[in-house]
Coordinates of C-alpha atoms in Angstrom, one line a residue:
M1 CA 0.0 0.0 0.0
L2 CA 2.8 2.4 0.8
K3 CA 4.3 1.8 -2.7
E4 CA 1.0 2.5 -4.4
K5 CA 0.5 5.7 -2.4
G6 CA 4.0 6.8 -3.4
C7 CA 3.3 6.1 -7.1
E8 CA 0.1 8.1 -6.7
E9 CA 1.9 11.0 -5.2
M10 CA 4.5 10.9 -8.1
N11 CA 1.7 11.2 -10.6
K12 CA 0.4 14.4 -9.1
K13 CA 0.9 17.5 -11.1
L14 CA 2.9 20.4 -9.6
F15 CA 1.1 23.5 -8.4
P16 CA 1.3 26.3 -11.0
I17 CA 1.4 29.0 -8.3
G18 CA 2.7 32.2 -9.9
K19 CA 3.3 30.4 -13.2
S20 CA 2.0 32.4 -16.2
D21 CA 4.3 31.1 -19.0
F22 CA 2.4 28.5 -21.0
K23 CA 5.6 26.6 -22.1
E24 CA 6.9 26.4 -18.5
V25 CA 3.6 25.1 -17.2
I26 CA 3.3 22.4 -19.9
Q27 CA 6.9 21.3 -19.9
G28 CA 7.3 21.6 -16.1
N29 CA 4.5 19.1 -15.4
Y30 CA 2.3 21.7 -13.7
Y31 CA -1.4 21.3 -13.5
Y32 CA -3.1 23.0 -16.4
V33 CA -6.8 23.7 -17.0
D34 CA -7.3 23.5 -20.7
K35 CA -8.3 27.0 -21.8
T36 CA -7.1 26.7 -25.4
G37 CA -10.6 27.4 -26.5
F38 CA -9.4 31.0 -26.1
I39 CA -7.1 30.6 -29.0
E40 CA -9.9 29.2 -31.1
E41 CA -12.2 32.0 -30.3
V42 CA -9.6 34.7 -31.1
L43 CA -8.9 33.1 -34.5
E44 CA -12.6 32.4 -35.3
K45 CA -13.7 36.0 -34.6
N46 CA -10.7 37.4 -36.5
Y47 CA -11.1 41.0 -35.2
E48 CA -8.4 43.5 -36.0
V49 CA -8.0 44.6 -32.4
T50 CA -9.6 42.9 -29.4
L51 CA -9.6 44.4 -25.9
I52 CA -10.4 41.8 -23.1
C53 CA -11.0 43.1 -19.6
R54 CA -11.0 40.6 -16.6
P55 CA -9.9 40.8 -13.0
R56 CA -6.4 40.0 -11.9
R57 CA -5.3 36.4 -11.3
F58 CA -8.1 35.0 -13.5
G59 CA -5.7 33.7 -16.2
K60 CA -5.2 36.5 -18.6
T61 CA -1.4 36.3 -18.9
L62 CA -1.4 32.5 -19.2
N63 CA -4.0 32.6 -22.0
M64 CA -2.0 35.3 -23.8
S65 CA 1.2 33.3 -23.4
A66 CA -0.5 30.2 -24.8
L67 CA -1.7 32.3 -27.8
K68 CA 1.9 33.5 -28.3
Y69 CA 3.4 30.0 -28.4
F70 CA 0.6 28.8 -30.7
L71 CA 1.0 31.5 -33.3
D72 CA 4.8 32.2 -33.2
M73 CA 6.8 31.1 -36.2
K74 CA 9.9 31.0 -33.9
D75 CA 10.4 27.4 -32.7
A76 CA 7.1 26.6 -34.4
E77 CA 7.5 22.8 -34.7
E78 CA 8.7 22.5 -31.1
N79 CA 5.9 24.7 -29.8
K80 CA 3.2 22.6 -31.6
K81 CA 4.1 19.8 -29.2
L82 CA 2.9 21.9 -26.3
F83 CA -0.6 21.6 -27.5
K84 CA -0.7 17.9 -27.9
G85 CA -3.9 16.5 -26.4
L86 CA -5.4 19.9 -25.8
K87 CA -8.7 21.1 -27.2
I88 CA -7.2 23.3 -29.9
E89 CA -5.3 20.4 -31.4
K90 CA -8.6 18.9 -32.6
T91 CA -9.7 22.1 -34.5
E92 CA -9.1 23.4 -38.0
Y93 CA -7.1 26.2 -36.5
M94 CA -4.0 24.0 -36.0
K95 CA -3.1 24.9 -39.6
R96 CA -2.5 28.5 -38.4
A97 CA 0.0 27.4 -35.7
G98 CA 3.4 28.8 -36.1
K99 CA 2.5 31.1 -39.0
Y100 CA 3.2 34.6 -37.6
P101 CA 5.9 36.6 -36.0
V102 CA 4.5 37.5 -32.5
I103 CA 5.3 40.6 -30.5
F104 CA 4.3 39.9 -26.9
L105 CA 4.5 42.6 -24.2
T106 CA 3.2 42.6 -20.7
L107 CA 3.1 45.8 -18.7
K108 CA 1.9 44.4 -15.4
D109 CA 5.1 45.2 -13.5
L110 CA 5.7 48.7 -15.0
S111 CA 5.8 51.3 -12.3
G112 CA 7.7 54.2 -10.8
K113 CA 7.3 56.7 -8.0
N114 CA 7.4 59.6 -10.5
Y115 CA 7.2 60.0 -14.3
Q116 CA 11.0 60.0 -14.6
D117 CA 11.3 56.7 -12.9
F118 CA 8.4 55.3 -14.9
F119 CA 9.9 56.3 -18.2
S120 CA 13.2 54.8 -17.2
E121 CA 11.5 51.5 -16.5
F122 CA 9.5 51.8 -19.7
K123 CA 12.7 52.2 -21.7
K124 CA 14.1 49.0 -20.1
L125 CA 10.9 47.1 -20.9
I126 CA 11.0 48.1 -24.6
S127 CA 14.8 47.4 -24.7
R128 CA 14.2 43.8 -23.4
L129 CA 11.4 43.4 -25.9
F130 CA 13.7 44.3 -28.8
K131 CA 16.4 42.0 -27.4
E132 CA 13.9 39.1 -27.9
H133 CA 13.7 40.1 -31.5
K134 CA 17.4 40.9 -32.1
H135 CA 17.6 38.1 -34.8
L136 CA 16.2 40.8 -37.1
L137 CA 19.4 42.8 -36.9
K138 CA 21.2 40.6 -39.4
L139 CA 18.4 41.5 -42.0
L140 CA 18.2 45.3 -41.5
D141 CA 19.7 48.0 -43.6
E142 CA 22.0 50.6 -42.0
Y143 CA 19.2 53.1 -41.2
D144 CA 16.9 50.6 -39.5
F145 CA 19.8 48.9 -37.8
E146 CA 20.8 52.2 -36.2
N147 CA 17.2 52.9 -34.9
F148 CA 16.9 49.3 -33.6
D149 CA 20.2 49.6 -31.9
K150 CA 19.2 52.9 -30.2
I151 CA 16.3 51.2 -28.5
L152 CA 18.3 48.1 -27.7
R153 CA 20.9 50.3 -25.9
R154 CA 18.3 52.5 -24.3
K155 CA 19.6 55.7 -25.9
D156 CA 17.7 58.8 -24.9
E157 CA 17.1 59.8 -28.6
A158 CA 15.3 56.6 -29.5
D159 CA 11.7 56.6 -30.4
Y160 CA 10.2 54.5 -27.6
D161 CA 6.6 55.8 -28.0
T162 CA 6.4 54.3 -31.6
A163 CA 8.6 51.3 -30.9
L164 CA 5.9 48.7 -31.5
Q165 CA 4.9 50.3 -34.8
F166 CA 8.6 50.3 -35.8
L167 CA 9.1 46.6 -34.8
S168 CA 5.9 45.6 -36.8
E169 CA 7.2 47.5 -39.9
L170 CA 10.5 45.6 -39.7
Y171 CA 8.7 42.3 -39.8
K172 CA 6.5 43.2 -42.7
E173 CA 9.4 44.7 -44.7
Y174 CA 12.2 42.2 -43.9
V175 CA 10.3 38.9 -43.2
G176 CA 7.3 39.5 -45.4
V177 CA 4.7 38.7 -42.8
K178 CA 2.7 41.1 -40.7
P179 CA 3.1 40.2 -37.0
V180 CA 0.5 39.5 -34.3
L181 CA 0.6 42.0 -31.5
L182 CA -0.2 40.8 -27.9
I183 CA -0.3 43.4 -25.1
D184 CA -1.0 42.1 -21.6
E185 CA -2.2 44.3 -18.7
Y186 CA -2.3 47.4 -20.9
D187 CA -4.0 49.5 -18.2
S188 CA -1.5 48.9 -15.5
P189 CA 0.6 52.0 -16.4
M190 CA -2.5 54.3 -16.2
I191 CA -3.6 52.8 -12.9
I192 CA -0.2 53.2 -11.3
A193 CA 0.3 56.7 -12.8
N194 CA -3.1 57.8 -11.5
E195 CA -2.2 56.6 -8.0
K196 CA 1.2 58.3 -8.0
G197 CA 0.0 61.6 -9.5
Y198 CA 1.6 61.6 -13.0
Y199 CA -1.4 60.3 -15.0
E200 CA -1.4 63.1 -17.7
D201 CA 2.3 62.4 -18.6
V202 CA 1.7 58.7 -18.9
K203 CA -1.6 59.2 -20.8
E204 CA 0.2 61.2 -23.5
L205 CA 3.0 58.6 -23.8
M206 CA 0.7 55.6 -23.9
S207 CA -1.8 57.2 -26.2
T208 CA 0.9 57.5 -28.8
F209 CA 2.3 54.1 -27.9
Y210 CA -1.0 52.3 -28.3
G211 CA -2.3 54.4 -31.2
S212 CA 0.7 54.0 -33.4
S213 CA 0.9 50.2 -32.8
L214 CA -2.8 49.3 -33.0
K215 CA -3.9 51.7 -35.7
D216 CA -1.0 52.7 -37.9
A217 CA 1.3 49.6 -37.6
P218 CA 1.1 46.8 -40.2
I219 CA -0.1 43.9 -38.0
S220 CA -2.2 40.8 -38.7
F221 CA -4.3 41.4 -35.6
A222 CA -3.9 42.4 -32.0
V223 CA -5.2 41.1 -28.6
V224 CA -5.0 43.5 -25.6
T225 CA -5.9 42.6 -22.0
G226 CA -6.4 44.5 -18.8
I227 CA -8.7 45.0 -15.8
L228 CA -10.4 48.3 -16.8
R229 CA -11.8 49.6 -20.1
V230 CA -10.1 53.0 -20.1
A231 CA -12.4 55.4 -22.0
K232 CA -11.6 55.8 -25.7
E233 CA -11.3 59.5 -25.2
S234 CA -8.4 58.9 -22.8
I235 CA -6.2 56.4 -24.5
F236 CA -7.7 55.0 -27.7
S237 CA -8.9 58.3 -29.3
S238 CA -7.6 57.4 -32.8
L239 CA -8.8 53.8 -32.8
N240 CA -11.9 52.8 -34.8
N241 CA -11.2 49.1 -35.1
L242 CA -11.4 48.1 -31.4
K243 CA -13.7 45.3 -30.3
V244 CA -14.2 45.2 -26.5
S245 CA -15.0 42.3 -24.2
T246 CA -15.7 43.2 -20.6
L247 CA -17.4 41.2 -17.8
L248 CA -20.7 42.7 -19.2
K249 CA -20.3 40.9 -22.5
G250 CA -21.1 37.3 -23.4
D251 CA -17.9 36.3 -25.1
Y252 CA -14.4 35.0 -24.3
N253 CA -15.5 32.8 -21.4
H254 CA -12.1 31.2 -20.9
F255 CA -11.1 32.9 -17.6
G256 CA -11.4 31.5 -14.1
M257 CA -12.6 28.0 -13.4
N258 CA -16.1 26.6 -13.9
E259 CA -17.5 24.0 -11.5
T260 CA -16.5 21.0 -13.5
E261 CA -12.9 22.2 -13.7
V262 CA -12.8 22.8 -9.9
E263 CA -14.2 19.3 -9.2
E264 CA -11.5 17.8 -11.4
I265 CA -8.6 19.7 -9.8
L266 CA -9.9 19.0 -6.2
K267 CA -10.2 15.3 -7.1
H268 CA -6.6 15.3 -8.6
Y269 CA -5.2 16.5 -5.3
N270 CA -7.6 14.3 -3.1
L271 CA -9.5 17.3 -1.9
E272 CA -12.9 16.6 -3.4
T273 CA -14.4 16.5 0.1
T274 CA -13.8 20.3 0.3
M275 CA -16.0 21.1 -2.8
E276 CA -18.9 22.6 -0.9
C277 CA -16.7 24.7 1.3
A278 CA -14.6 25.8 -1.7
K279 CA -17.9 26.9 -3.3
S280 CA -18.6 29.2 -0.4
W281 CA -15.1 30.6 -0.3
Y282 CA -14.1 31.0 -3.9
N283 CA -17.2 30.7 -6.1
G284 CA -19.8 33.3 -6.8
Y285 CA -18.4 35.3 -9.8
T286 CA -20.9 35.6 -12.7
F287 CA -19.3 35.8 -16.1
N288 CA -21.9 35.7 -18.9
N289 CA -24.5 34.0 -16.5
Q290 CA -21.9 31.3 -15.7
K291 CA -20.7 30.8 -12.1
I292 CA -17.0 31.0 -12.0
Y293 CA -14.4 30.2 -9.3
N294 CA -11.3 32.2 -8.6
P295 CA -8.5 30.1 -10.1
W296 CA -5.7 31.7 -8.0
S297 CA -7.5 30.8 -4.8
I298 CA -8.4 27.3 -5.9
I299 CA -4.8 26.5 -6.8
N300 CA -3.5 27.8 -3.5
H301 CA -6.2 25.9 -1.6
C302 CA -5.1 22.7 -3.4
D303 CA -1.5 23.5 -2.3
S304 CA -2.2 24.2 1.3
G305 CA -5.4 22.3 1.9
K306 CA -6.6 25.2 3.9
L307 CA -9.7 27.4 3.3
E308 CA -8.5 30.9 3.7
S309 CA -8.0 34.1 1.8
Y310 CA -5.4 34.1 -1.0
W311 CA -6.5 36.2 -4.0
V312 CA -7.5 39.4 -2.1
N313 CA -4.0 39.7 -0.8
T314 CA -2.7 40.0 -4.3
S315 CA -5.3 42.4 -5.7
A316 CA -5.5 45.4 -3.4
N317 CA -6.3 48.4 -5.5
T318 CA -5.0 51.7 -4.2
L319 CA -7.4 53.8 -6.3
I320 CA -10.4 52.0 -4.8
M321 CA -9.0 52.5 -1.3
E322 CA -8.4 56.2 -1.8
L323 CA -11.9 56.7 -3.2
L324 CA -13.5 55.0 -0.3
K325 CA -11.6 57.2 2.2
E326 CA -13.3 60.2 0.5
A327 CA -16.6 58.6 0.0
D328 CA -19.8 60.0 1.5
L329 CA -22.3 58.4 3.8
D330 CA -24.4 56.9 1.0
I331 CA -21.5 54.7 -0.2
K332 CA -20.8 53.6 3.3
D333 CA -24.5 52.7 3.6
I334 CA -24.2 50.7 0.4
F335 CA -21.2 48.9 1.9
Y336 CA -23.0 48.0 5.0
N337 CA -25.8 46.5 3.0
L338 CA -23.4 44.5 0.9
L339 CA -21.6 43.1 3.9
N340 CA -25.0 41.9 5.3
G341 CA -25.7 39.9 2.1
G342 CA -27.6 42.6 0.3
S343 CA -27.0 44.0 -3.2
A344 CA -26.2 47.4 -4.6
R345 CA -28.2 48.8 -7.5
T346 CA -26.1 50.8 -10.0
I347 CA -25.6 51.8 -13.6
L348 CA -22.4 50.1 -14.9
D349 CA -20.8 52.2 -17.6
D350 CA -17.8 50.2 -18.5
N351 CA -15.6 53.1 -19.4
M352 CA -13.1 54.5 -16.9
I353 CA -12.0 58.1 -17.2
F354 CA -9.1 58.9 -14.7
G355 CA -9.0 62.3 -13.1
E356 CA -12.8 63.0 -13.2
K357 CA -15.0 63.4 -10.1
Y358 CA -15.9 59.9 -9.1
S359 CA -19.5 58.9 -8.5
H360 CA -20.9 56.0 -6.5
S361 CA -21.3 54.1 -9.8
T362 CA -17.7 54.7 -10.6
I363 CA -16.5 53.2 -7.3
L364 CA -18.9 50.2 -7.8
Y365 CA -17.7 49.8 -11.4
L366 CA -14.0 49.7 -10.2
M367 CA -14.8 47.2 -7.6
F368 CA -16.8 45.1 -10.1
S369 CA -14.0 45.2 -12.7
A370 CA -11.4 44.3 -10.0
G371 CA -13.4 41.3 -8.8
Y372 CA -14.6 42.6 -5.5
L373 CA -18.2 42.6 -6.6
T374 CA -20.1 40.5 -9.1
I375 CA -23.6 40.6 -10.8
D376 CA -26.4 39.4 -8.6
R377 CA -29.2 40.2 -11.1
Y378 CA -30.1 42.6 -13.9
G379 CA -32.1 45.8 -13.4
E380 CA -35.1 47.0 -15.3
E381 CA -33.3 49.9 -17.0
D382 CA -30.5 49.6 -19.6
D383 CA -27.1 49.2 -18.0
E384 CA -28.7 48.8 -14.6
Y385 CA -27.3 46.0 -12.4
Y386 CA -27.5 44.7 -8.9
L387 CA -24.1 43.9 -7.5
R388 CA -23.1 41.7 -4.5
I389 CA -20.0 40.4 -2.8
P390 CA -19.2 37.1 -4.6
N391 CA -17.9 34.9 -1.7
L392 CA -16.6 34.5 1.8
E393 CA -13.0 35.2 0.8
V394 CA -13.9 38.7 -0.6
K395 CA -16.3 39.3 2.2
K396 CA -13.6 38.9 4.8
Y397 CA -11.4 41.4 2.9
F398 CA -14.3 43.8 2.6
K399 CA -15.0 43.6 6.3
K400 CA -11.4 44.3 7.3
T401 CA -11.1 47.2 4.7
F402 CA -14.4 48.7 5.6
L403 CA -13.5 48.8 9.3
N404 CA -10.1 50.3 8.7
I405 CA -11.4 53.0 6.3
L406 CA -14.5 53.9 8.2
T407 CA -13.3 54.0 11.8
N408 CA -9.5 54.6 11.4
S409 CA -9.2 52.5 14.5
N410 CA -6.7 49.9 15.4
R411 CA -7.6 46.2 15.8
D412 CA -6.8 46.3 19.6
S413 CA -9.7 48.8 20.2
F414 CA -12.1 46.7 18.1
S415 CA -11.1 43.5 20.0
K416 CA -11.7 45.2 23.3
L417 CA -15.1 46.5 22.2
K418 CA -16.0 42.9 21.4
D419 CA -14.8 41.7 24.8
A420 CA -16.8 44.5 26.6
L421 CA -20.0 43.5 24.7
L422 CA -19.6 39.9 25.5
I423 CA -19.4 40.5 29.3
G424 CA -21.8 43.5 29.3
K425 CA -19.4 46.0 30.7
I426 CA -21.0 49.3 29.8
Y427 CA -19.0 51.9 31.8
G428 CA -15.4 52.2 33.1
N429 CA -12.1 51.0 31.8
D430 CA -12.2 48.9 28.6
S431 CA -15.9 49.3 28.6
I432 CA -18.4 49.6 25.7
E433 CA -18.7 53.3 26.3
E434 CA -14.9 53.8 26.3
K435 CA -14.2 51.8 23.2
I436 CA -17.1 53.1 21.1
N437 CA -16.1 56.6 22.2
S438 CA -12.4 56.2 21.2
M439 CA -13.3 54.7 17.8
F440 CA -15.9 57.4 17.3
L441 CA -13.5 60.3 18.1
A442 CA -10.9 58.7 15.7
S443 CA -13.4 58.6 13.0
M444 CA -14.8 62.1 13.6
S445 CA -11.2 63.5 13.4
Y446 CA -11.4 63.2 9.6
L447 CA -15.1 62.7 8.9
D448 CA -17.1 65.8 8.4
G449 CA -20.5 66.4 6.9
S450 CA -24.1 66.2 8.0
K451 CA -24.7 65.7 11.7
E452 CA -28.1 64.2 11.2
E453 CA -28.9 60.9 12.9
K454 CA -28.3 58.9 9.7
F455 CA -24.7 60.2 9.7
Y456 CA -24.0 58.8 13.2
H457 CA -26.0 55.7 12.6
N458 CA -23.8 54.7 9.6
L459 CA -20.7 55.6 11.6
I460 CA -21.6 53.2 14.4
L461 CA -22.6 50.5 11.9
G462 CA -19.1 50.7 10.3
M463 CA -17.5 50.3 13.7
I464 CA -19.5 47.1 14.6
I465 CA -19.9 45.4 11.3
G466 CA -16.9 43.1 12.1
L467 CA -18.9 41.7 15.0
D468 CA -20.9 39.5 12.7
S469 CA -19.0 36.4 13.7
T470 CA -20.4 36.7 17.2
F471 CA -23.7 38.7 16.7
Y472 CA -26.4 38.9 14.1
I473 CA -26.5 42.6 13.3
H474 CA -29.9 44.1 12.7
S475 CA -30.3 47.7 11.5
N476 CA -33.6 49.7 11.2
R477 CA -35.7 46.5 11.7
E478 CA -39.4 46.5 12.6
E479 CA -39.9 45.0 16.0
G480 CA -42.5 45.3 18.8
L481 CA -44.5 48.5 18.1
G482 CA -41.9 50.3 15.9
R483 CA -38.5 50.2 14.2
Y484 CA -35.4 50.2 16.3
D485 CA -32.1 51.7 15.1
L486 CA -29.7 48.8 15.9
A487 CA -29.8 45.4 17.6
L488 CA -27.0 42.9 18.3
E489 CA -28.4 39.4 18.6
P490 CA -25.9 37.0 20.0
K491 CA -25.4 33.8 18.0
D492 CA -25.0 32.0 21.4
K493 CA -28.4 32.5 23.0
N494 CA -26.8 32.4 26.5
R495 CA -24.9 35.6 25.8
I496 CA -26.1 39.2 26.1
G497 CA -28.2 40.9 23.4
Y498 CA -28.3 44.7 22.8
I499 CA -30.9 47.2 21.6
F500 CA -29.5 50.6 20.6
E501 CA -31.5 53.8 19.9
F502 CA -29.7 56.8 18.5
K503 CA -30.6 60.4 19.3
V504 CA -29.0 63.8 18.3
A505 CA -29.0 66.3 21.2
S506 CA -29.9 69.9 20.4
S507 CA -26.6 71.1 21.9
T508 CA -23.6 69.7 23.7
S509 CA -24.9 70.8 27.1
E510 CA -25.2 68.1 29.7
S511 CA -28.9 68.8 30.2
D512 CA -29.6 68.4 26.5
F513 CA -27.6 65.1 26.4
D514 CA -29.4 63.8 29.4
A515 CA -32.8 64.6 28.0
A516 CA -32.0 62.9 24.7
G517 CA -30.7 59.9 26.5
K518 CA -33.8 59.6 28.6
D519 CA -35.9 59.9 25.5
A520 CA -34.0 57.1 23.7
L521 CA -34.4 54.7 26.6
N522 CA -38.1 55.5 27.0
Q523 CA -38.7 54.9 23.3
I524 CA -37.1 51.4 23.6
D525 CA -39.4 50.5 26.4
K526 CA -42.5 52.1 25.0
K527 CA -42.1 50.4 21.6
I528 CA -41.2 47.1 23.2
Y529 CA -38.2 46.7 20.9
E530 CA -36.8 43.7 22.8
N531 CA -39.8 41.4 22.0
G532 CA -38.1 39.9 18.9
L533 CA -34.9 39.0 20.8
K534 CA -37.0 37.4 23.6
E535 CA -39.0 35.4 21.1
R536 CA -35.8 34.1 19.6
G537 CA -34.6 32.9 23.0
I538 CA -32.4 35.8 24.2
T539 CA -33.1 36.3 27.9
K540 CA -30.3 38.8 28.8
I541 CA -30.9 42.1 26.9
V542 CA -29.2 45.5 27.5
K543 CA -30.9 48.7 26.3
I544 CA -28.6 51.5 25.3
G545 CA -29.3 55.1 24.2
L546 CA -26.5 56.6 22.1
V547 CA -26.6 60.4 22.1
F548 CA -24.6 62.5 19.7
S549 CA -23.9 66.2 19.1
S550 CA -21.2 67.4 16.8
K551 CA -18.1 65.5 17.8
S552 CA -19.4 64.4 21.2
M553 CA -21.1 61.1 22.1
K554 CA -22.5 59.7 25.4
I555 CA -24.0 56.3 26.3
Y556 CA -27.1 55.9 28.4
S557 CA -28.3 52.6 29.8
K558 CA -30.6 51.2 32.4

């Protein structure tokens, strides 16, 4: 039996974590989910320029790499062996394998703290690309040799902004075949530049770079991938031949893993018993009405055997984080609803214009494009959608991020608030009053705006949303003879439940605070708000009035 087990382990494929080069995956005996249908669809549609937008870590680079090896005339016969036994081998498109020069460029790691640093890295990237094609040098005349050599040696006077067009022209003139152009993560430079504050400079550079290569260059066709569809007016202003596939379209369904593919990989690694849990953690994305799993997380789960967060740690988006810090109460209210299993209604205009004033729909579109939200259902109006959090992995990240942004509090304060609630310590050191007050003051130090009850209500919701592992959190729920503001229902019925009523005092004077506090507690009693908790078996219930005025807060309790 030991020998058989050893043989079984030897037959297991390696985990392709961080592997995005198709040849390395196939030759290195890594587990590969056959997505060569992507190649077939690209060739079947035969568009001049295709832009495909999908979230990070859903297989864009690996698919583009497979397309590169399939089409490239360099090492063509050797590369054809890579596709043995795969779906594409059985199609008519095998006759187009190895028939083109391929220019493949990925911009996912291009960055810089300022434009000078960015442009220096950009020059290095283009120089490395030309080094991959230096076999052309022996064919070139003196003039083209000189210009090629300038880029290769990173000379300042080289024409980097039209480098792809130049390389394409060389293939057409000296090889006699128009190349295929593949650009991976095209929007990464714009996202980085927007975050670092030099977007306009990069916009000017990349507009020329993309425009010259995708419109003016002699290419057979081009495929471009990214996360966002940057508005045509921003980058692709001169392009009339662009076909776009976003998450809102119904094509190119070769990204992520479907349920059958997940079942197969879990079985391969003897983890089929985790299928239902994996569904809760990593499923939930809707691409063209098909439920999709996050492939990065599934592969990491197979490696570790643990159900925990993987993808979200690789996909933090600074732009989203900055926008949320500046967001108003309405977006925070939307977030609270999402974290409680609800959905957000929005218009999804899948065009991103950097530098504009961002609306709620822009923030939700960014989060949708990045994979933090997915489509729950379609609205009645054109372009109207209901979005939700796709799975437990993303929800955990949401909760952590929401707390940090909304309260600006440290995890120690939050942990002590939870402890105080569990033992019912309302006043004194490390009490409910002390911890809510400290988190409240930290939030109010940078949150200004309306001082209506809704403002404070949302603020407190943000502070306590992370308690949902211990309490069911109910907001504005009908109970008894009215609708209370907030209730914490313990999941362990032997623990303490809480009813909160919020009031805004007419001034910061002690008498006005006391009057509002008394009014809050009287309302809880008069409306019999505790009835629902009692009916569900909660016997220990604490009634709390939270009174606010400007940047002051006070707790009242019987």
